[in-house]
CSV table of C-alpha atoms in Angstrom, one decimal:
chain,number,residue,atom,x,y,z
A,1,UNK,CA,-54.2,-73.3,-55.4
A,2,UNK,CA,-52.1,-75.9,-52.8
A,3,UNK,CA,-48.8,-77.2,-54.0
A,4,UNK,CA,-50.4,-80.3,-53.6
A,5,UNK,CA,-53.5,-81.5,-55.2
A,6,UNK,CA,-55.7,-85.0,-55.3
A,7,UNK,CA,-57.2,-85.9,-58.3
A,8,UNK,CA,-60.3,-88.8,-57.4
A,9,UNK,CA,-60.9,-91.9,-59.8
A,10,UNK,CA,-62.3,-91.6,-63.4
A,11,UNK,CA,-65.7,-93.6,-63.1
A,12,UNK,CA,-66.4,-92.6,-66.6
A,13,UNK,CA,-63.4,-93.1,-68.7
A,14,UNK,CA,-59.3,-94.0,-69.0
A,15,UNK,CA,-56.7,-91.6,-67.8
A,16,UNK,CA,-53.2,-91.0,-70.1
A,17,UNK,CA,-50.3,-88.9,-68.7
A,18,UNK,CA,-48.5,-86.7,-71.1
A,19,UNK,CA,-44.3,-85.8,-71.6
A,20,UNK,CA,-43.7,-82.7,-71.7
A,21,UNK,CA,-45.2,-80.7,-74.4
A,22,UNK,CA,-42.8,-78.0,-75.2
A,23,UNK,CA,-45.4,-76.2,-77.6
A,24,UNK,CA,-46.7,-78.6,-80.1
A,25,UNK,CA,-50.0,-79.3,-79.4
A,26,UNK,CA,-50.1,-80.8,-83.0
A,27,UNK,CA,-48.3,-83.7,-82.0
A,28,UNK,CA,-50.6,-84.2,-78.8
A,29,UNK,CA,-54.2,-83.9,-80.8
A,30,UNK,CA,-52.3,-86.2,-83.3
A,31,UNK,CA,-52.1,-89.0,-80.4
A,32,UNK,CA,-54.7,-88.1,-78.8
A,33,UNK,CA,-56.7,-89.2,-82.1
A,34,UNK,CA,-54.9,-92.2,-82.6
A,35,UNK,CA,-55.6,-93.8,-79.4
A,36,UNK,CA,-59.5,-92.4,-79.4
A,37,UNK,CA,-59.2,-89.8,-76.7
A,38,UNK,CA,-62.9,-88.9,-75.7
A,39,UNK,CA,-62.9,-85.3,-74.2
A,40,UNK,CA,-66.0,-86.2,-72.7
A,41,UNK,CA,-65.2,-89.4,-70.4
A,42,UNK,CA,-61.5,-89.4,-70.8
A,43,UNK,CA,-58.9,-87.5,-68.7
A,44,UNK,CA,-54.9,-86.1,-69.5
A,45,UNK,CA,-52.5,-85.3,-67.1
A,46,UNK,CA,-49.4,-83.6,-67.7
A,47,UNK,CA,-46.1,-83.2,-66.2
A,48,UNK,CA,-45.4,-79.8,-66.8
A,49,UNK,CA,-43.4,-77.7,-69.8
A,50,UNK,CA,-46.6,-77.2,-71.8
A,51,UNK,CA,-44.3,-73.9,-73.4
A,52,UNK,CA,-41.1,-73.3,-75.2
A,53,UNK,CA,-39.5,-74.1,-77.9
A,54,UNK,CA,-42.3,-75.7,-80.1
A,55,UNK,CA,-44.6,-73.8,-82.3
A,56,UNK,CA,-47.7,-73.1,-80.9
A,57,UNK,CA,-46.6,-72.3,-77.0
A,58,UNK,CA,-50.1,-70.2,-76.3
A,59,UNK,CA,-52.1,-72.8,-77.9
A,60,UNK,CA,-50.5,-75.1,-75.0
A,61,UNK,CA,-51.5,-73.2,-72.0
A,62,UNK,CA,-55.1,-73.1,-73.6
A,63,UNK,CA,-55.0,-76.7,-72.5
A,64,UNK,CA,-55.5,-75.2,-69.5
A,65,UNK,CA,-58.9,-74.2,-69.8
A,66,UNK,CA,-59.9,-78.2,-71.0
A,67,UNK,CA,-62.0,-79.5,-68.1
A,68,UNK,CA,-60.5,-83.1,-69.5
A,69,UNK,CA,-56.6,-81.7,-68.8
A,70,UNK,CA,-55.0,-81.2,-65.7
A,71,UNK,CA,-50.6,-80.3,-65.4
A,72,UNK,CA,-48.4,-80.1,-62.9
A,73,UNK,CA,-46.2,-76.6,-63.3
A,74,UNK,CA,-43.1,-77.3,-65.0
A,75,UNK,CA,-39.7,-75.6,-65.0
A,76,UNK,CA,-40.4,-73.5,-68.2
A,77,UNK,CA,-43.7,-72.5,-66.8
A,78,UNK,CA,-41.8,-71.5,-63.5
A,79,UNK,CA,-39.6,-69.4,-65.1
A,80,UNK,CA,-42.4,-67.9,-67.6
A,81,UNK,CA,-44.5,-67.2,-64.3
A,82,UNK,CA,-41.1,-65.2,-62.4
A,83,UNK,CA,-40.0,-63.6,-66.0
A,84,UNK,CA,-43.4,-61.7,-66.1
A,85,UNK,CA,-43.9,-61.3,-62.2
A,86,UNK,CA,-40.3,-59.5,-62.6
A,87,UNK,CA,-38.8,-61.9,-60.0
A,88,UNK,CA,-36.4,-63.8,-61.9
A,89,UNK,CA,-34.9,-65.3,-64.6
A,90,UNK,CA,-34.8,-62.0,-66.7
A,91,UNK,CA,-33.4,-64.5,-70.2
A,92,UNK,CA,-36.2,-66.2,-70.3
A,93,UNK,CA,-37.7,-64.0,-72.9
A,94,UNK,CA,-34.8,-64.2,-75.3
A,95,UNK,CA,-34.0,-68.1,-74.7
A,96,UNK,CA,-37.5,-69.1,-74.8
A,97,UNK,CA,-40.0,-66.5,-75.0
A,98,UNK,CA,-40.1,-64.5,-77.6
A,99,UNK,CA,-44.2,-66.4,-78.8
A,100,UNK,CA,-45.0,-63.6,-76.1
A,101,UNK,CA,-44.5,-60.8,-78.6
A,102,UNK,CA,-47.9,-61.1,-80.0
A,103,UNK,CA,-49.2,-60.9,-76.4
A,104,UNK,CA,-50.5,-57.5,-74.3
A,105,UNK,CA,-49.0,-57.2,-70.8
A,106,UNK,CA,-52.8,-58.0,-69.7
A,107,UNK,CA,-52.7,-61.8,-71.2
A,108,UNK,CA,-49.3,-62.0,-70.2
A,109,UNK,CA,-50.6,-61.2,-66.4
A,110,UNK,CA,-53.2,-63.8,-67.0
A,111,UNK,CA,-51.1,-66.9,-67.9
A,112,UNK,CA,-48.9,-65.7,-64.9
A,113,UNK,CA,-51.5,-66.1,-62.4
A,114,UNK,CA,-52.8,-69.4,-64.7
A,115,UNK,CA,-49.2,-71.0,-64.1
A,116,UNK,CA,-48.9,-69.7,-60.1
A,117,UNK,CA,-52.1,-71.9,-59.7
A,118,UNK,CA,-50.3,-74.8,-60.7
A,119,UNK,CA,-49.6,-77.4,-58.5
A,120,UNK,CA,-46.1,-78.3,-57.5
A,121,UNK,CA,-47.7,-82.3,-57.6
A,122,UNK,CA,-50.4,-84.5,-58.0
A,123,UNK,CA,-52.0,-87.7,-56.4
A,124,UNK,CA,-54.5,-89.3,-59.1
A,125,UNK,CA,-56.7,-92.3,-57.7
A,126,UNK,CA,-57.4,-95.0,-60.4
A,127,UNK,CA,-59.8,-98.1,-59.7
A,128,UNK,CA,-56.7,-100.1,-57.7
A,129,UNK,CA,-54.1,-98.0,-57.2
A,130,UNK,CA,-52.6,-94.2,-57.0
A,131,UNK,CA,-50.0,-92.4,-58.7
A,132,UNK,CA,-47.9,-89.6,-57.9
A,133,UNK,CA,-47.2,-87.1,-60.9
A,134,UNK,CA,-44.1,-84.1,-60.3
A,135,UNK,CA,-42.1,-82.6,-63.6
A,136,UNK,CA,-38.7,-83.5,-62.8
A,137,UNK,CA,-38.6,-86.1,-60.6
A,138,UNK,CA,-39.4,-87.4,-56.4
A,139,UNK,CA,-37.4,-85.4,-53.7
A,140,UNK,CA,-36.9,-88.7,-51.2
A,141,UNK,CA,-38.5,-92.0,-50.8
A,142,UNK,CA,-42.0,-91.3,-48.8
A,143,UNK,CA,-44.7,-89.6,-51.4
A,144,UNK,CA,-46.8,-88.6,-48.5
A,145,UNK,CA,-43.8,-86.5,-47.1
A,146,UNK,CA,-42.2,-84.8,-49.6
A,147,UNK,CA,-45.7,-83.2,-51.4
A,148,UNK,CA,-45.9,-81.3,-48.3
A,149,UNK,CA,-42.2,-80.1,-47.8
A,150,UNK,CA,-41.1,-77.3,-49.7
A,151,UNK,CA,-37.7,-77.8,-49.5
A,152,UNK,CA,-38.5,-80.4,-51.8
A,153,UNK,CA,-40.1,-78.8,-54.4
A,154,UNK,CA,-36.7,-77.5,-55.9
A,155,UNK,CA,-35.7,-80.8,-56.9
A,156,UNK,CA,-39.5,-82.0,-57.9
A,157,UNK,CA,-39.2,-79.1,-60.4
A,158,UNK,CA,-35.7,-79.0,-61.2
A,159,UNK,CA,-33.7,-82.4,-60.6
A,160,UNK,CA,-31.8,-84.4,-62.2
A,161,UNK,CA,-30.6,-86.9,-59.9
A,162,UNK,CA,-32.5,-90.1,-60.7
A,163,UNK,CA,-31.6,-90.2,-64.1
A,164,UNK,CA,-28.1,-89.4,-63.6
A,165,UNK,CA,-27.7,-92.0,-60.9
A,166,UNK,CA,-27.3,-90.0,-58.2
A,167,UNK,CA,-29.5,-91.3,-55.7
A,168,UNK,CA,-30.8,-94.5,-54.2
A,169,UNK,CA,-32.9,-96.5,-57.0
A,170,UNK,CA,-35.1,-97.8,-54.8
A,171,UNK,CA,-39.0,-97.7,-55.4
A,172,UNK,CA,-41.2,-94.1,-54.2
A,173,UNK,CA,-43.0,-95.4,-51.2
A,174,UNK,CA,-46.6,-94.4,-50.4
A,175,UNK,CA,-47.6,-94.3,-54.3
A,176,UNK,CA,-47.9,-97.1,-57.0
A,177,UNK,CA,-45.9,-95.3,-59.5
A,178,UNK,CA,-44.8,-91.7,-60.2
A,179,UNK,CA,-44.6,-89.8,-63.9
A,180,UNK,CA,-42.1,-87.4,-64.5
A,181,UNK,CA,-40.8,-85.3,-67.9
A,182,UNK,CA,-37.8,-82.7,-67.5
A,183,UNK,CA,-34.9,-84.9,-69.2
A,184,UNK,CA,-35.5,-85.9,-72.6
A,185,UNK,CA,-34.7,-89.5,-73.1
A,186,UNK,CA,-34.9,-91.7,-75.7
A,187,UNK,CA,-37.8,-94.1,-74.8
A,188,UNK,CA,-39.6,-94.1,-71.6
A,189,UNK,CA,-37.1,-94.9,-68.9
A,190,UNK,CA,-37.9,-96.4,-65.3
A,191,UNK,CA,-35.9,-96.3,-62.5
A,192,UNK,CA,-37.5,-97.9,-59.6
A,193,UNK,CA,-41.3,-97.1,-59.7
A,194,UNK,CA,-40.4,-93.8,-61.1
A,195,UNK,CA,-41.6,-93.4,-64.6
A,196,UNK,CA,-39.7,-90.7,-67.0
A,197,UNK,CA,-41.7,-89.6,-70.4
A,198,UNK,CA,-40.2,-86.8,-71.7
A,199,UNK,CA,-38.7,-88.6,-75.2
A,200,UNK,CA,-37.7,-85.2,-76.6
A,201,UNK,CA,-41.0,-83.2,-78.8
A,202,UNK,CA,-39.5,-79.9,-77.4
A,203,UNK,CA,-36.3,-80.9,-79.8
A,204,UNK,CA,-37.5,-82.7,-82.0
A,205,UNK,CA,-38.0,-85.9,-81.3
A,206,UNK,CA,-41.5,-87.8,-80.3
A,207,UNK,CA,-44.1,-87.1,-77.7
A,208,UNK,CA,-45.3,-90.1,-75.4
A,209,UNK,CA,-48.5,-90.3,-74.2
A,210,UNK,CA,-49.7,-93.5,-72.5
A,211,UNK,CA,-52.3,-94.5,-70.6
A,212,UNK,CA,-51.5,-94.5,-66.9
A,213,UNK,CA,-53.7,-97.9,-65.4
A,214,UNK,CA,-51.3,-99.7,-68.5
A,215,UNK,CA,-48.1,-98.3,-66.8
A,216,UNK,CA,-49.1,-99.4,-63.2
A,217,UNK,CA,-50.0,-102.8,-64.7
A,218,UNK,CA,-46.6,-103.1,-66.4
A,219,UNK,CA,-44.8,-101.8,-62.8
A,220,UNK,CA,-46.8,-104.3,-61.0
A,221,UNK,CA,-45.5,-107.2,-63.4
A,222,UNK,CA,-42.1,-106.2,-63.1
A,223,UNK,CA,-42.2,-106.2,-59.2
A,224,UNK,CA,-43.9,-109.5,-59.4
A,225,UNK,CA,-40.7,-110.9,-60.9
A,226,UNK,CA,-38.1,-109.0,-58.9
């Protein structure tokens, strides 16, 4: 799988994009009820950290084998992935991982290779516009560039920097809006054209799922004004 991949337009049904997970899939099918997600016409996207923390982590990467969901790869699942490749970050397991237990080292080997086929990023195409999804947040100001430079991918995974204010606010060029989890916040916050959804399931607080073409609309307003 490319670090990068393009998603093309839904011609069938809405697209929704997803904060990060953290293991409770029971508060994603309970959303996904309430806004009357159709599995066959409708389409999720997440921004990564499908594991950890919640209860029902394995039920979460199941998710993967939807053909209506599609994820960018998260920190946790970065760290899941080296932990069992034996490459790194040898705590995982004990901060995070014990829902492995009940798994053999052959399933374990399997979601390892399910999470190195993650991509780093996405590009999803809606009727009018595009949208650029990463877990943590953009590395830079040009889209185009920085899904194809791995020197970015640290910070795409990882950073922090937006949200601490840290770096120039101004909007992600090349894209319409980008979706990002990583740092639990309150309420959706967005800086620029950069969109942050992670409002805290994996410690107890609410997940967000919204429908993406509502977010560009809402960007596009705001810009109209500005």
């Amino acid at each position: 799988m490319p670090n990068h991949i393009s998603i093309p337009r839904n011609e069938a049904g809405r697209d929704f994009i997803v904060g990060d997970i953290h293991g409770h899939k029971d508060l994603l099918m309970e959303q996904l009820l309430y806004l009357g997600f159709d599995t066959n016409k409708d389409r999720l996207f997440s921004v990564g950290d499908l594991i950890d923390r919640g209860p029902n982590s394995l039920d979460c990467l199941k998710l993967l084998d939807a053909p209506w969901f599609f994820a960018v790869r998260g920190n946790h699942e970065q760290m899941m992935m080296e932990w069992a490749l034996g490459q790194g970050w040898p705590n995982w397991h004990n901060d995070y991982g014990m829902w492995t237990d009940g798994l053999d080292d052959s399933e374990i080997a399997h979601w390892a290779e399910r999470l190195m086929a993650l991509p780093i990023s996405m590009t999803v195409a809606g009727e009018d516009y595009s949208v650029g999804i990463c877990h943590a947040e953009p590395s830079g100001f040009e889209w185009d560039d920085m899904i194809l430079d791995e020197s970015c991918f640290q910070q795409m995974m990882w950073g922090r920097k937006v949200l601490m204010g840290n770096t120039d606010p101004r909007p992600v060029q090349g894209i319409d809006i980008t979706l990002h989890g990583h740092t639990p916040v309150s309420n959706i916050r967005r800086v620029g054209n950069r969109y942050f959804l992670d409002t805290g399931a994996g410690v107890g607080e609410h997940l967000t799922v919204r429908k993406i073409a509502e977010l560009v609309s809402e960007y596009r307003d705001f810009a109209a004004l500005a």
